[in-house]
Each structure stands twice: as structure tokens, then as C-alpha cells.
Short mmCIF file of C-alpha atoms in Angstrom, two decimals:
data_model
loop_
_atom_site.label_atom_id
_atom_site.label_comp_id
_atom_site.label_asym_id
_atom_site.label_seq_id
_atom_site.Cartn_x
_atom_site.Cartn_y
_atom_site.Cartn_z
CA UNK A 1 11.44 -39.16 -6.64
CA UNK A 2 13.96 -39.11 -3.81
CA UNK A 3 14.06 -36.43 -1.11
CA UNK A 4 17.05 -36.02 1.23
CA UNK A 5 17.19 -33.31 3.89
CA UNK A 6 20.62 -31.67 3.77
CA UNK A 7 20.18 -28.90 6.33
CA UNK A 8 17.88 -28.20 9.27
CA UNK A 9 18.81 -25.04 11.09
CA UNK A 10 16.26 -22.96 12.95
CA UNK A 11 13.55 -22.07 10.43
CA UNK A 12 15.77 -22.87 7.44
CA UNK A 13 15.54 -26.17 5.60
CA UNK A 14 17.47 -27.47 2.61
CA UNK A 15 16.82 -30.57 0.52
CA UNK A 16 18.30 -32.52 -2.34
CA UNK A 17 15.55 -33.75 -4.63
CA UNK A 18 16.24 -36.31 -7.34
CA UNK A 19 13.79 -36.78 -10.21
CA UNK A 20 14.43 -39.98 -12.23
CA UNK A 21 15.20 -39.49 -15.90
CA UNK A 22 12.44 -41.94 -16.80
CA UNK A 23 9.88 -39.59 -15.25
CA UNK A 24 11.02 -36.80 -17.54
CA UNK A 25 10.88 -39.22 -20.49
CA UNK A 26 7.34 -40.25 -19.55
CA UNK A 27 6.31 -36.61 -19.41
CA UNK A 28 7.83 -35.98 -22.83
CA UNK A 29 5.91 -38.96 -24.23
CA UNK A 30 2.75 -37.46 -22.80
CA UNK A 31 3.48 -34.08 -24.38
CA UNK A 32 4.11 -35.77 -27.74
CA UNK A 33 0.80 -37.61 -27.59
CA UNK A 34 -0.90 -34.37 -26.64
CA UNK A 35 0.38 -32.33 -29.60
CA UNK A 36 0.42 -35.09 -32.24
CA UNK A 37 -3.25 -34.72 -33.34
CA UNK A 38 -2.79 -30.98 -33.96
CA UNK A 39 0.46 -31.09 -35.95
CA UNK A 40 0.22 -30.47 -39.70
CA UNK A 41 3.18 -31.32 -41.94
CA UNK A 42 3.50 -31.61 -45.73
CA UNK A 43 3.48 -35.23 -46.85
CA UNK A 44 1.58 -36.54 -43.84
CA UNK A 45 -2.10 -36.80 -43.10
CA UNK A 46 -3.32 -34.68 -40.13
CA UNK A 47 -2.38 -36.37 -36.87
CA UNK A 48 -0.17 -38.96 -38.62
CA UNK A 49 3.22 -37.27 -38.27
CA UNK A 50 5.68 -39.87 -36.84
CA UNK A 51 6.51 -39.34 -33.20
CA UNK A 52 10.26 -39.55 -33.85
CA UNK A 53 9.92 -36.65 -36.27
CA UNK A 54 7.91 -34.67 -33.72
CA UNK A 55 10.64 -35.28 -31.14
CA UNK A 56 13.28 -34.11 -33.58
CA UNK A 57 11.40 -30.94 -34.47
CA UNK A 58 10.11 -29.98 -31.01
CA UNK A 59 12.55 -31.83 -28.74
CA UNK A 60 14.03 -28.88 -26.82
CA UNK A 61 10.63 -27.30 -26.18
CA UNK A 62 9.08 -30.63 -25.17
CA UNK A 63 11.94 -31.37 -22.81
CA UNK A 64 11.77 -27.91 -21.30
CA UNK A 65 8.01 -28.23 -20.72
CA UNK A 66 8.42 -31.67 -19.16
CA UNK A 67 11.30 -30.56 -16.95
CA UNK A 68 9.45 -27.51 -15.72
CA UNK A 69 6.35 -29.54 -14.88
CA UNK A 70 8.43 -32.17 -13.08
CA UNK A 71 10.25 -29.53 -11.02
CA UNK A 72 7.00 -27.80 -10.06
CA UNK A 73 5.37 -31.09 -9.05
CA UNK A 74 8.48 -32.17 -7.13
CA UNK A 75 8.50 -29.00 -5.06
CA UNK A 76 4.79 -29.40 -4.32
CA UNK A 77 5.38 -32.98 -3.23
CA UNK A 78 8.32 -31.94 -1.05
CA UNK A 79 6.20 -29.31 0.72
CA UNK A 80 3.36 -31.76 1.30
CA UNK A 81 5.43 -34.77 2.37
CA UNK A 82 7.62 -32.77 4.74
CA UNK A 83 4.57 -30.87 6.06
CA UNK A 84 6.27 -27.55 5.41
CA UNK A 85 4.69 -24.13 5.71
CA UNK A 86 6.98 -21.97 3.55
CA UNK A 87 7.42 -18.39 4.70
CA UNK A 88 8.57 -17.31 1.26
CA UNK A 89 8.86 -18.94 -2.15
CA UNK A 90 11.41 -21.82 -2.04
CA UNK A 91 14.76 -21.16 -3.74
CA UNK A 92 15.39 -23.84 -6.35
CA UNK A 93 18.51 -24.56 -8.38
CA UNK A 94 19.27 -27.23 -10.97
CA UNK A 95 22.49 -29.14 -10.48
CA UNK A 96 25.44 -28.32 -12.73
CA UNK A 97 26.15 -30.62 -15.64
CA UNK A 98 22.57 -31.68 -16.12
CA UNK A 99 21.90 -33.20 -19.53
CA UNK A 100 18.80 -34.60 -21.14
CA UNK A 101 18.44 -38.28 -20.35
CA UNK A 102 19.99 -38.00 -16.88
CA UNK A 103 18.34 -37.84 -13.47
CA UNK A 104 17.42 -34.32 -12.37
CA UNK A 105 19.08 -33.17 -9.16
CA UNK A 106 17.53 -30.16 -7.47
CA UNK A 107 18.71 -28.14 -4.50
CA UNK A 108 15.75 -26.64 -2.63
CA UNK A 109 16.17 -24.11 0.17
CA UNK A 110 13.15 -22.89 2.09
CA UNK A 111 12.35 -20.90 5.20
CA UNK A 112 9.34 -22.12 7.13
CA UNK A 113 6.84 -20.41 9.37
CA UNK A 114 7.39 -21.01 13.08
CA UNK A 115 5.17 -23.22 15.17
CA UNK A 116 3.33 -20.88 17.52
CA UNK A 117 1.82 -22.11 20.74
CA UNK A 118 -1.86 -21.38 21.27
CA UNK A 119 -1.82 -17.69 22.27
CA UNK A 120 -3.21 -16.96 25.72
CA UNK A 121 -5.14 -13.71 25.68
CA UNK A 122 -7.20 -14.31 28.82
CA UNK A 123 -5.28 -11.63 30.71
CA UNK A 124 -5.65 -8.83 28.19
CA UNK A 125 -6.54 -5.52 29.80
CA UNK A 126 -7.08 -2.38 27.77
CA UNK A 127 -7.87 1.25 28.51
CA UNK A 128 -10.35 2.74 26.07
CA UNK A 129 -9.77 6.47 25.96
CA UNK A 130 -12.77 8.33 24.58
CA UNK A 131 -13.19 11.98 23.68
CA UNK A 132 -16.70 13.48 23.80
CA UNK A 133 -17.55 16.07 21.16
CA UNK A 134 -18.41 19.45 22.69
CA UNK A 135 -20.74 22.04 21.27
CA UNK A 136 -17.78 24.40 21.02
CA UNK A 137 -16.07 21.97 18.64
CA UNK A 138 -19.23 21.80 16.54
CA UNK A 139 -19.36 25.63 16.50
CA UNK A 140 -15.74 25.70 15.35
CA UNK A 141 -16.43 23.17 12.60
CA UNK A 142 -19.41 25.18 11.37
CA UNK A 143 -17.21 28.28 11.41
CA UNK A 144 -14.58 26.55 9.30
CA UNK A 145 -17.21 25.57 6.74
CA UNK A 146 -18.50 29.12 6.66
CA UNK A 147 -14.97 30.46 6.29
CA UNK A 148 -14.42 28.28 3.26
CA UNK A 149 -17.55 29.64 1.58
CA UNK A 150 -16.04 33.01 0.78
CA UNK A 151 -18.15 35.74 -0.75
CA UNK A 152 -17.21 39.24 -1.88
CA UNK A 153 -19.08 42.51 -2.27
CA UNK A 154 -18.28 45.34 -4.68
CA UNK A 155 -16.20 48.21 -3.28
CA UNK A 156 -16.24 51.71 -4.78
CA UNK A 157 -12.99 53.54 -5.52
CA UNK A 158 -10.95 51.16 -3.36
CA UNK A 159 -7.31 50.21 -3.85
CA UNK A 160 -7.01 46.42 -3.83
CA UNK A 161 -5.39 44.78 -0.80
CA UNK A 162 -4.32 41.24 0.02
CA UNK A 163 -7.54 39.33 0.69
CA UNK A 164 -9.57 41.40 -1.78
CA UNK A 165 -10.83 40.05 -5.08
CA UNK A 166 -10.11 41.85 -8.35
CA UNK A 167 -11.80 41.21 -11.68
CA UNK A 168 -9.43 41.69 -14.60
CA UNK A 169 -8.72 41.12 -18.27
CA UNK A 170 -5.11 40.27 -19.12
CA UNK A 171 -2.94 39.47 -22.12
CA UNK A 172 0.37 37.67 -21.59
CA UNK A 173 3.35 38.36 -23.87
CA UNK A 174 6.76 36.83 -24.51
CA UNK A 175 9.18 39.20 -26.18
CA UNK A 176 6.33 41.61 -26.77
CA UNK A 177 4.19 39.04 -28.58
CA UNK A 178 1.06 37.37 -27.10
CA UNK A 179 1.49 33.66 -26.39
CA UNK A 180 -1.13 30.92 -26.53
CA UNK A 181 -3.09 30.39 -23.32
CA UNK A 182 -1.83 33.62 -21.78
CA UNK A 183 -5.01 35.69 -22.04
CA UNK A 184 -8.29 35.83 -20.10
CA UNK A 185 -11.33 38.10 -19.78
CA UNK A 186 -13.32 38.74 -16.62
CA UNK A 187 -10.92 36.71 -14.47
CA UNK A 188 -11.66 36.89 -10.72
CA UNK A 189 -8.45 36.76 -8.66
CA UNK A 190 -8.26 36.66 -4.88
CA UNK A 191 -5.08 38.48 -3.94
CA UNK A 192 -2.93 36.41 -1.60
CA UNK A 193 -4.41 33.09 -2.68
CA UNK A 194 -1.14 32.21 -4.48
CA UNK A 195 -3.09 30.48 -7.21
CA UNK A 196 -1.22 32.28 -9.97
CA UNK A 197 2.50 32.28 -10.75
CA UNK A 198 4.71 34.02 -8.17
CA UNK A 199 4.62 37.81 -8.36
CA UNK A 200 1.41 38.15 -10.37
CA UNK A 201 -1.03 38.74 -7.50
CA UNK A 202 1.38 40.91 -5.54
CA UNK A 203 1.72 43.37 -8.44
CA UNK A 204 -2.03 43.97 -8.43
CA UNK A 205 -2.01 45.29 -4.86
CA UNK A 206 -3.06 48.95 -4.92
CA UNK A 207 -4.91 48.68 -8.24
CA UNK A 208 -8.33 50.36 -8.65
CA UNK A 209 -11.27 49.77 -10.97
CA UNK A 210 -10.59 51.21 -14.45
CA UNK A 211 -6.81 51.09 -14.00
CA UNK A 212 -4.45 49.49 -16.52
CA UNK A 213 -1.12 47.95 -15.53
CA UNK A 214 1.69 46.05 -17.14
CA UNK A 215 3.32 43.56 -14.79
CA UNK A 216 6.41 41.44 -15.28
CA UNK A 217 6.79 37.91 -13.90
CA UNK A 218 9.09 34.93 -14.31
CA UNK A 219 7.60 31.52 -14.93
CA UNK A 220 8.98 28.86 -12.54
CA UNK A 221 11.64 26.45 -13.82
CA UNK A 222 9.26 23.56 -13.18
CA UNK A 223 6.28 25.13 -14.98
CA UNK A 224 4.37 22.44 -16.95
CA UNK A 225 4.47 24.27 -20.31
CA UNK A 226 7.93 23.73 -21.78
CA UNK A 227 7.86 26.97 -23.80
CA UNK A 228 7.30 29.02 -20.62
CA UNK A 229 9.68 27.35 -18.13
CA UNK A 230 11.96 29.90 -16.51
CA UNK A 231 11.04 32.64 -18.98
CA UNK A 232 10.20 36.26 -18.27
CA UNK A 233 6.78 37.42 -19.44
CA UNK A 234 4.72 40.59 -19.29
CA UNK A 235 0.98 40.87 -18.75
CA UNK A 236 -1.14 43.81 -19.84
CA UNK A 237 -3.87 43.96 -17.18
CA UNK A 238 -7.13 45.92 -17.15
CA UNK A 239 -8.85 46.09 -13.76
CA UNK A 240 -12.66 46.10 -13.96
CA UNK A 241 -13.53 45.98 -10.28
CA UNK A 242 -12.39 45.45 -6.71
CA UNK A 243 -14.39 43.46 -4.17
CA UNK A 244 -13.86 43.04 -0.43
CA UNK A 245 -14.61 39.91 1.61
CA UNK A 246 -18.10 39.68 3.03
CA UNK A 247 -18.82 37.96 6.32
CA UNK A 248 -20.52 34.60 5.81
CA UNK A 249 -23.08 34.02 8.53
CA UNK A 250 -23.66 30.45 9.60
CA UNK A 251 -27.43 30.67 9.64
CA UNK A 252 -30.39 28.82 8.17
CA UNK A 253 -29.90 30.41 4.73
CA UNK A 254 -26.24 29.37 4.77
CA UNK A 255 -27.18 25.76 5.51
CA UNK A 256 -29.82 25.74 2.76
CA UNK A 257 -27.30 27.12 0.28
CA UNK A 258 -25.26 24.01 1.05
CA UNK A 259 -28.22 21.85 0.03
CA UNK A 260 -29.30 21.01 3.60
CA UNK A 261 -32.65 21.46 5.28
CA UNK A 262 -31.49 23.43 8.28
CA UNK A 263 -28.54 24.65 10.31
CA UNK A 264 -29.28 21.93 12.87
CA UNK A 265 -28.86 19.28 10.19
CA UNK A 266 -25.46 20.76 9.33
CA UNK A 267 -24.47 20.71 12.99
CA UNK A 268 -25.58 17.09 13.37
CA UNK A 269 -23.60 16.06 10.29
CA UNK A 270 -20.47 17.77 11.58
CA UNK A 271 -21.00 16.36 15.08
CA UNK A 272 -21.19 12.86 13.62
CA UNK A 273 -18.04 13.45 11.61
CA UNK A 274 -16.15 14.62 14.68
CA UNK A 275 -17.40 11.63 16.67
CA UNK A 276 -16.21 9.31 13.91
CA UNK A 277 -12.77 10.95 13.88
CA UNK A 278 -12.48 10.59 17.66
CA UNK A 279 -13.62 6.97 17.47
CA UNK A 280 -10.87 6.31 14.92
CA UNK A 281 -8.27 7.78 17.26
CA UNK A 282 -9.64 5.70 20.13
CA UNK A 283 -9.33 2.54 18.04
CA UNK A 284 -5.75 3.45 17.13
CA UNK A 285 -4.88 3.94 20.79
CA UNK A 286 -6.50 0.63 21.81
CA UNK A 287 -4.89 -1.28 18.99
CA UNK A 288 -1.43 -0.02 19.81
CA UNK A 289 -1.90 -0.92 23.45
CA UNK A 290 -3.14 -4.37 22.40
CA UNK A 291 -0.14 -4.95 20.13
CA UNK A 292 2.23 -3.81 22.87
CA UNK A 293 0.78 -6.45 25.19
CA UNK A 294 0.92 -9.16 22.54
CA UNK A 295 4.52 -8.29 21.69
CA UNK A 296 5.52 -8.35 25.36
CA UNK A 297 3.91 -11.74 25.92
CA UNK A 298 5.17 -13.64 22.88
CA UNK A 299 8.67 -14.25 21.66
CA UNK A 300 9.44 -16.76 18.93
CA UNK A 301 11.79 -17.03 15.98
CA UNK A 302 10.62 -15.42 12.74
CA UNK A 303 11.77 -16.16 9.17
CA UNK A 304 14.75 -13.90 8.30
CA UNK A 305 13.52 -13.48 4.72
CA UNK A 306 10.20 -12.06 5.93
CA UNK A 307 12.01 -9.67 8.27
CA UNK A 308 14.29 -8.56 5.45
CA UNK A 309 11.33 -7.98 3.13
CA UNK A 310 9.54 -5.93 5.80
CA UNK A 311 12.66 -3.96 6.60
CA UNK A 312 13.22 -3.18 2.92
CA UNK A 313 9.66 -1.86 2.69
CA UNK A 314 10.17 0.39 5.71
CA UNK A 315 13.60 1.56 4.61
CA UNK A 316 12.50 2.31 1.06
CA UNK A 317 9.78 4.65 2.28
CA UNK A 318 12.06 6.31 4.82
CA UNK A 319 14.68 6.93 2.12
CA UNK A 320 12.04 8.40 -0.15
CA UNK A 321 10.82 10.79 2.51
CA UNK A 322 14.33 11.70 3.62
CA UNK A 323 15.06 12.72 0.03
CA UNK A 324 12.35 15.39 0.35
CA UNK A 325 13.77 16.87 3.55
CA UNK A 326 15.43 20.33 3.42
CA UNK A 327 18.77 18.58 4.05
CA UNK A 328 18.46 15.07 2.55
CA UNK A 329 22.04 14.12 3.44
CA UNK A 330 21.56 14.96 7.12
CA UNK A 331 18.21 13.14 7.19
CA UNK A 332 19.80 10.01 5.71
CA UNK A 333 22.70 10.20 8.14
CA UNK A 334 20.25 10.27 11.04
CA UNK A 335 18.37 7.30 9.58
CA UNK A 336 21.56 5.32 9.07
CA UNK A 337 22.40 5.77 12.75
CA UNK A 338 19.09 4.08 13.62
CA UNK A 339 19.11 1.36 10.97
CA UNK A 340 19.40 -1.46 13.50
CA UNK A 341 16.45 -0.08 15.44
CA UNK A 342 14.27 -0.03 12.33
CA UNK A 343 15.34 -3.59 11.60
CA UNK A 344 14.10 -4.49 15.08
CA UNK A 345 10.82 -2.79 14.19
CA UNK A 346 10.56 -5.01 11.11
CA UNK A 347 11.11 -8.13 13.21
CA UNK A 348 8.47 -7.08 15.72
CA UNK A 349 5.96 -6.39 12.95
CA UNK A 350 6.49 -9.77 11.32
CA UNK A 351 6.18 -11.54 14.68
CA UNK A 352 2.96 -9.69 15.47
CA UNK A 353 1.59 -10.45 12.02
CA UNK A 354 2.23 -14.15 12.40
CA UNK A 355 0.74 -14.09 15.87
CA UNK A 356 -2.43 -12.35 14.69
CA UNK A 357 -2.72 -14.85 11.86
CA UNK A 358 -2.40 -17.75 14.30
CA UNK A 359 -5.04 -16.27 16.61
CA UNK A 360 -7.41 -15.78 13.70
CA UNK A 361 -6.98 -19.27 12.32
CA UNK A 362 -7.38 -20.94 15.72
CA UNK A 363 -10.56 -18.97 16.44
CA UNK A 364 -12.30 -19.20 13.10
CA UNK A 365 -11.90 -15.57 12.07
CA UNK A 366 -12.76 -15.26 8.38
CA UNK A 367 -13.40 -12.68 5.71
CA UNK A 368 -16.71 -13.49 4.03
CA UNK A 369 -17.14 -13.55 0.27
CA UNK A 370 -19.48 -10.57 0.53
CA UNK A 371 -16.81 -8.60 2.41
CA UNK A 372 -14.25 -9.65 -0.16
CA UNK A 373 -16.48 -8.51 -3.01
CA UNK A 374 -16.81 -5.10 -1.36
CA UNK A 375 -13.02 -4.86 -0.99
CA UNK A 376 -12.50 -5.70 -4.65
CA UNK A 377 -15.14 -3.19 -5.73
CA UNK A 378 -13.53 -0.45 -3.63
CA UNK A 379 -10.07 -1.26 -4.97
CA UNK A 380 -11.35 -1.26 -8.55
CA UNK A 381 -12.57 2.32 -8.13
CA UNK A 382 -8.94 3.45 -7.92
CA UNK A 383 -8.46 2.52 -11.57
CA UNK A 384 -9.67 4.21 -14.72
CA UNK A 385 -12.91 2.67 -16.04
CA UNK A 386 -11.12 1.12 -19.01
CA UNK A 387 -8.62 -0.62 -16.66
CA UNK A 388 -11.07 -2.01 -14.11
CA UNK A 389 -11.89 -5.22 -15.98
CA UNK A 390 -8.19 -6.06 -16.20
CA UNK A 391 -7.81 -5.43 -12.48
CA UNK A 392 -10.78 -7.69 -11.70
CA UNK A 393 -9.36 -10.45 -13.91
CA UNK A 394 -6.04 -10.10 -12.14
CA UNK A 395 -7.63 -10.45 -8.70
CA UNK A 396 -9.69 -13.46 -9.83
CA UNK A 397 -6.71 -15.26 -11.38
CA UNK A 398 -3.99 -14.49 -8.83
CA UNK A 399 -4.67 -15.94 -5.37
CA UNK A 400 -1.79 -14.00 -3.83
CA UNK A 401 -3.15 -10.67 -5.05
CA UNK A 402 -6.54 -11.45 -3.55
CA UNK A 403 -4.87 -12.52 -0.29
CA UNK A 404 -2.95 -9.25 -0.06
CA UNK A 405 -6.15 -7.32 -0.61
CA UNK A 406 -7.92 -9.36 2.07
CA UNK A 407 -5.12 -9.26 4.65
CA UNK A 408 -5.71 -5.81 6.23
CA UNK A 409 -9.42 -6.55 6.76
CA UNK A 410 -8.59 -9.99 8.16
CA UNK A 411 -6.16 -8.37 10.58
CA UNK A 412 -8.77 -5.84 11.70
CA UNK A 413 -11.24 -8.65 12.34
CA UNK A 414 -8.68 -10.47 14.49
CA UNK A 415 -8.08 -7.26 16.43
CA UNK A 416 -11.84 -6.82 16.96
CA UNK A 417 -12.01 -10.43 18.18
CA UNK A 418 -9.30 -9.66 20.76
CA UNK A 419 -11.05 -6.45 21.80
CA UNK A 420 -14.11 -8.55 22.62
CA UNK A 421 -11.98 -10.92 24.73
CA UNK A 422 -10.12 -8.19 26.62
CA UNK A 423 -11.11 -6.55 29.88
CA UNK A 424 -11.76 -2.98 28.76
CA UNK A 425 -11.83 0.04 31.10
CA UNK A 426 -13.32 3.15 29.51
CA UNK A 427 -12.55 6.71 30.55
CA UNK A 428 -13.03 10.13 29.03
CA UNK A 429 -9.98 12.22 28.18
CA UNK A 430 -9.23 15.34 26.17
CA UNK A 431 -8.20 15.10 22.55
CA UNK A 432 -4.69 16.22 23.46
CA UNK A 433 -4.43 13.44 26.03
CA UNK A 434 -5.62 10.89 23.47
CA UNK A 435 -3.13 12.13 20.90
CA UNK A 436 -0.38 12.00 23.52
CA UNK A 437 -1.25 8.40 24.31
CA UNK A 438 -1.10 7.51 20.62
CA UNK A 439 2.18 9.31 20.07
CA UNK A 440 3.72 7.68 23.13
CA UNK A 441 4.25 10.90 25.05
CA UNK A 442 3.07 9.26 28.27
CA UNK A 443 5.79 6.64 28.33
CA UNK A 444 4.67 4.30 25.56
CA UNK A 445 6.77 4.03 22.43
CA UNK A 446 4.75 3.16 19.38
CA UNK A 447 5.51 2.51 15.76
CA UNK A 448 5.65 5.02 12.94
CA UNK A 449 2.39 6.25 11.42
CA UNK A 450 0.95 4.18 8.60
CA UNK A 451 1.50 5.40 5.08
CA UNK A 452 -1.83 4.00 3.85
CA UNK A 453 -4.30 5.98 5.89
CA UNK A 454 -5.06 3.05 8.19
CA UNK A 455 -4.88 3.11 11.98
CA UNK A 456 -2.61 0.09 12.16
CA UNK A 457 0.74 -0.05 13.90
CA UNK A 458 3.01 -3.02 14.37
CA UNK A 459 6.35 -1.59 15.34
CA UNK A 460 8.07 0.35 18.06
CA UNK A 461 9.65 3.59 16.95
CA UNK A 462 13.26 4.14 18.08
CA UNK A 463 12.91 5.50 21.60
CA UNK A 464 14.35 8.94 20.99
CA UNK A 465 11.99 9.33 18.04
CA UNK A 466 8.81 8.96 20.06
CA UNK A 467 7.77 12.58 19.69
CA UNK A 468 9.63 13.30 16.46
CA UNK A 469 7.77 15.43 13.97
CA UNK A 470 9.76 15.16 10.77
CA UNK A 471 8.19 12.94 8.11
CA UNK A 472 11.18 10.65 7.74
CA UNK A 473 10.74 9.50 11.31
CA UNK A 474 6.97 9.31 11.34
CA UNK A 475 5.80 7.60 8.23
CA UNK A 476 7.41 4.20 7.97
CA UNK A 477 4.77 1.85 6.61
CA UNK A 478 2.94 0.25 9.50
CA UNK A 479 0.39 -1.72 7.55
CA UNK A 480 2.71 -4.12 5.80
CA UNK A 481 3.94 -6.45 8.49
CA UNK A 482 0.91 -8.00 10.07
CA UNK A 483 -1.17 -7.79 6.93
CA UNK A 484 1.57 -9.36 4.83
CA UNK A 485 2.34 -11.95 7.45
CA UNK A 486 -1.33 -12.90 7.73
CA UNK A 487 -1.45 -13.27 3.96
CA UNK A 488 1.79 -15.25 3.91
CA UNK A 489 0.71 -17.56 6.70
CA UNK A 490 -2.54 -18.39 4.91
CA UNK A 491 -1.11 -18.71 1.42
CA UNK A 492 1.87 -20.79 2.56
CA UNK A 493 -0.37 -23.74 3.39
CA UNK A 494 -0.16 -26.38 0.62
CA UNK A 495 -3.91 -26.44 0.16
CA UNK A 496 -3.88 -22.78 -0.87
CA UNK A 497 -1.00 -22.64 -3.37
CA UNK A 498 -1.27 -20.27 -6.32
CA UNK A 499 -2.07 -21.96 -9.61
CA UNK A 500 0.96 -23.36 -11.40
CA UNK A 501 2.85 -21.06 -13.75
CA UNK A 502 4.93 -22.57 -16.50
CA UNK A 503 8.43 -21.17 -16.77
CA UNK A 504 11.65 -22.12 -18.47
CA UNK A 505 13.93 -24.25 -16.26
CA UNK A 506 16.79 -21.89 -16.99
CA UNK A 507 14.94 -18.89 -15.53
CA UNK A 508 15.50 -17.73 -11.98
CA UNK A 509 12.55 -17.92 -9.61
CA UNK A 510 11.75 -14.35 -8.51
CA UNK A 511 11.64 -13.66 -4.81
CA UNK A 512 8.50 -12.17 -3.29
CA UNK A 513 8.36 -8.44 -3.86
CA UNK A 514 10.02 -6.74 -0.91
CA UNK A 515 7.54 -3.93 -0.87
CA UNK A 516 4.56 -6.24 -0.48
CA UNK A 517 2.76 -4.98 -3.56
CA UNK A 518 -0.14 -7.01 -4.92
CA UNK A 519 1.84 -8.68 -7.67
CA UNK A 520 1.48 -12.26 -8.82
CA UNK A 521 3.69 -14.78 -7.09
CA UNK A 522 5.19 -16.92 -9.82
CA UNK A 523 5.64 -20.63 -9.48
CA UNK A 524 9.26 -21.47 -8.73
CA UNK A 525 11.24 -22.60 -11.76
CA UNK A 526 14.54 -24.43 -11.66
CA UNK A 527 17.69 -22.49 -12.41
CA UNK A 528 21.19 -23.64 -13.05
CA UNK A 529 23.43 -22.98 -10.08
#
């Protein structure tokens, strides 16, 4: 095999790879010898079918298998010999005019990961803003729990008001005839809860026990039952009773009704929950400050394909959320005006991801098998029981999928490592001050909030968006960049390649999924250019 570098520009490399025809022929011979013992053909004893006949019958398939294997092995050899760390899957094309019996000429284009100098984090200084939980906050939390445990007491000769509960029987009719699923007996309805179709609860205001009413409503156009969508219906309603809200006292009996031993236990549980929430906000604030310092202190070229993939992920989510704005066209117009700024966010995120990966690798940060098993078990719970085995098989058989699952935890462990190395100054602040620090209202500009319920952030929001409240400006995915880059940096090393996939030489090699989903990365297959 001959390898000739044809281009070396920044992080982009291109090569011409020549595979001798005799190597393909040798592979075909090997395939013939492999299948010969299994072939059965009339007139021949098992395993005694002449090889020339096997070649005639299975020639195209044998050649395709041999060519695909040779291409896959050639790309592996290229990566190893040239000591490449691909950022994305190499793009491979088969030279025009190729015919069986001729040398194979491949064009291979690949973007590589940058060489990053050993990061210096000796000067890291971080403020740790903490928020103590006050007894007043615990009182408020207990009050919220009590408010959610609504109870009602019977009222005599009272006209129902919003907030009251009425107990009714009703029969729904379309065109004067009852329809299936439109009747109920002894139904308790809290007026103003908006749990029933629009107009139903409102027409029961003023009703008293023993009263009968016929109300008319229109089913919404998006109602799940097709036979009711947008249709007018009447309901014959009999009111059996009216109840008024009763005050729920947060006392010992209340706590015991919740299955707890005492009110103090409830308070301690809520206090711990509040402390955990505040600790999560503190971590978010520290992490963003850490990433700001890392970004300011490191500047190196990043693979354009990784930036494009990250940008596409951000942009796709922003477009989706803009489509749900009251004025989607205006929201998209505002986004378009800031497209370059979001592309800069994508570049920053990729750079930070690669940097975190480099720090982790140089300092022996690892995700243990036990931690990985816990991650897999947690992820499997998101699937229906009958689908979990397939998910587990997928994770076991696809190294890239496992790497993408591991990447966020790996990133968090690198961040914790840096927290331990930093000089940390702790001070108490109010919750509003902590939120302001996170949102960048004190001069810092941070990235959009993560769409995956993590406290990660790898980008800087466009400056004028720092305090923006509309979803399209707040929820660009923040998790993807560093996590994906960590995964890419680890999986790009030759020693950790995904297992070979056999594909037809004529098929195009799919690019990595732009959204970063945990999908299998297929082995590159040659395609005709």
C-alpha cells in the first residue's frame, strides 16, 4: 500500500492511498477458501465445488467484500502510520474508472484534533457563592406543600364559586344523542382548575346542590378524540353538592398524613432539598467562572467540522423553540441577526471541550466501570421494559454510544479536578445575587441554559442577550460541546476505534450526526467520486 500526502493545511489533511490489485485478489482468494466448505451445489460433493465456479457465481459479492475490507484496513493503517487523531470520520472516495483487477486509488480527507500544550491551571482563582437556607424559606416550602394538599368541606345552600368543589353527574350529547365516554357519576370538579374543556367549569358557577343545568361547550380543534374535535356538545348536569376549600394546617397530623413521623422530619427533608438546590446553583456559578477563565487563557485552532456540528445542534434547537414563539417569524429574524455570534459560541464550546479532555487525559481522570454501569442503568430506565435489553445490547456493541453516555460524567470529573486545584474564596450571598451571577447580570456573559437539565455551560451568549428571557435565546444546548468533544478526543485515538462495519464500497460514508445523538458511528466505506 502506498500513501501520499496531497494536502496539509491547518487541521486538514488529504491523502492519496493506493491499494495494489494483487492485495484485493489475495483477499478474494481468502474469501473463496472461507466459503468453499459450506457451498452445496447439485453434482458436486459438499465442499468440492470448483473454485472457478464459485468465483463465477459469487464474484461480485466476493470482490465487494474484499474491496470493503481492504479500504477499511487501509484507512486504519493511514491513521496509525501518520499518527493522526481524527476529529471526525475521514471522508473517503474511490477514484473514477476503477475496475476489478486494477489498483485501488482512494482519496482520503480528514480533519485532525489540534495539539494542545499542557494546560496551566496553577493560577485559577474562583469565587464560591453560597446561599444559606433560612427558616423562613423552610416555612414557605412547608406552606407550599400544605397548599397543594387541598381539602374541602360541605357547604349548605351555597352557590358555587371559582375555587369551590362541586360534585355532579353529567351526560354529554352530540346532536341530542349521548356519546361514548361523555358521562360520569359523582364527579368532583374544582371550579377554576381548568381541568375540563373550556367553558365547562365556568358554566357551573352559581349552581347549588339539587340543581340541574344543561350547558353547551365546544370541543377544541386539537381534542384527542377525532369524533369530538371542534364539535359543539351539550351536557345535562345534576349538582349533588357544593364544597368550599378548607384550610390545611401544617401540623403534626399533616406531616403524618404524608407518611412522615413528624413535622420536624418534613422540615428537615425540605431544608435538605433547598440546600441541594442552592448547591447546584453554586456549582453552576463556579463552573461558568472556571470555563470563562479557561477560555480566556487558551486559544488554539479547532476542527471546522466539529464547530459546524456543534453549531447545527445549537441552531436546530433555537429554530425549534423560535417556532413556538407567539411570532415565529420575528423570533427567527432576531436569531438570524445573531447567527455569527452563535457560531462563535459553537467554536468556544468545542475549544473548551477539547481543552477539558486534554486536562483529563494528562491528569488521569477516568470514569470507573462501576460509574459507567450506573450510567447505563439510569439511561435504560428511560426505555420501556421490553426495549431495555435492546438498549443495553446497543451500548455494549457500539463504543461510540457508550462514549457519548460517559462524556458528561467525564467532563464533570475534570471540572471537579480543576475545582480542587483552584484557589477558592467562599462568601455568602442572597439567592438573587447568585442567580444574577449565573445569568451574567453583574458583567459576566455566559452561555445559554442547557436543554438537558444539567448545570453545564460552554458558550458565551450574545452580549445583548445576557438577561434575555425568551426561550429562543435561553435554551441553546450547552451540554453538547465539551461532552461531545471529550468523547471525540477519546474515541479518535486509533487504539479506541469502533469495531469494523462492513459496507458496500459504493455506499457513502455517513458523517457524524450533527446533533450529537448516541447513534452508532459506521466504519467509513469507499464511494465513487
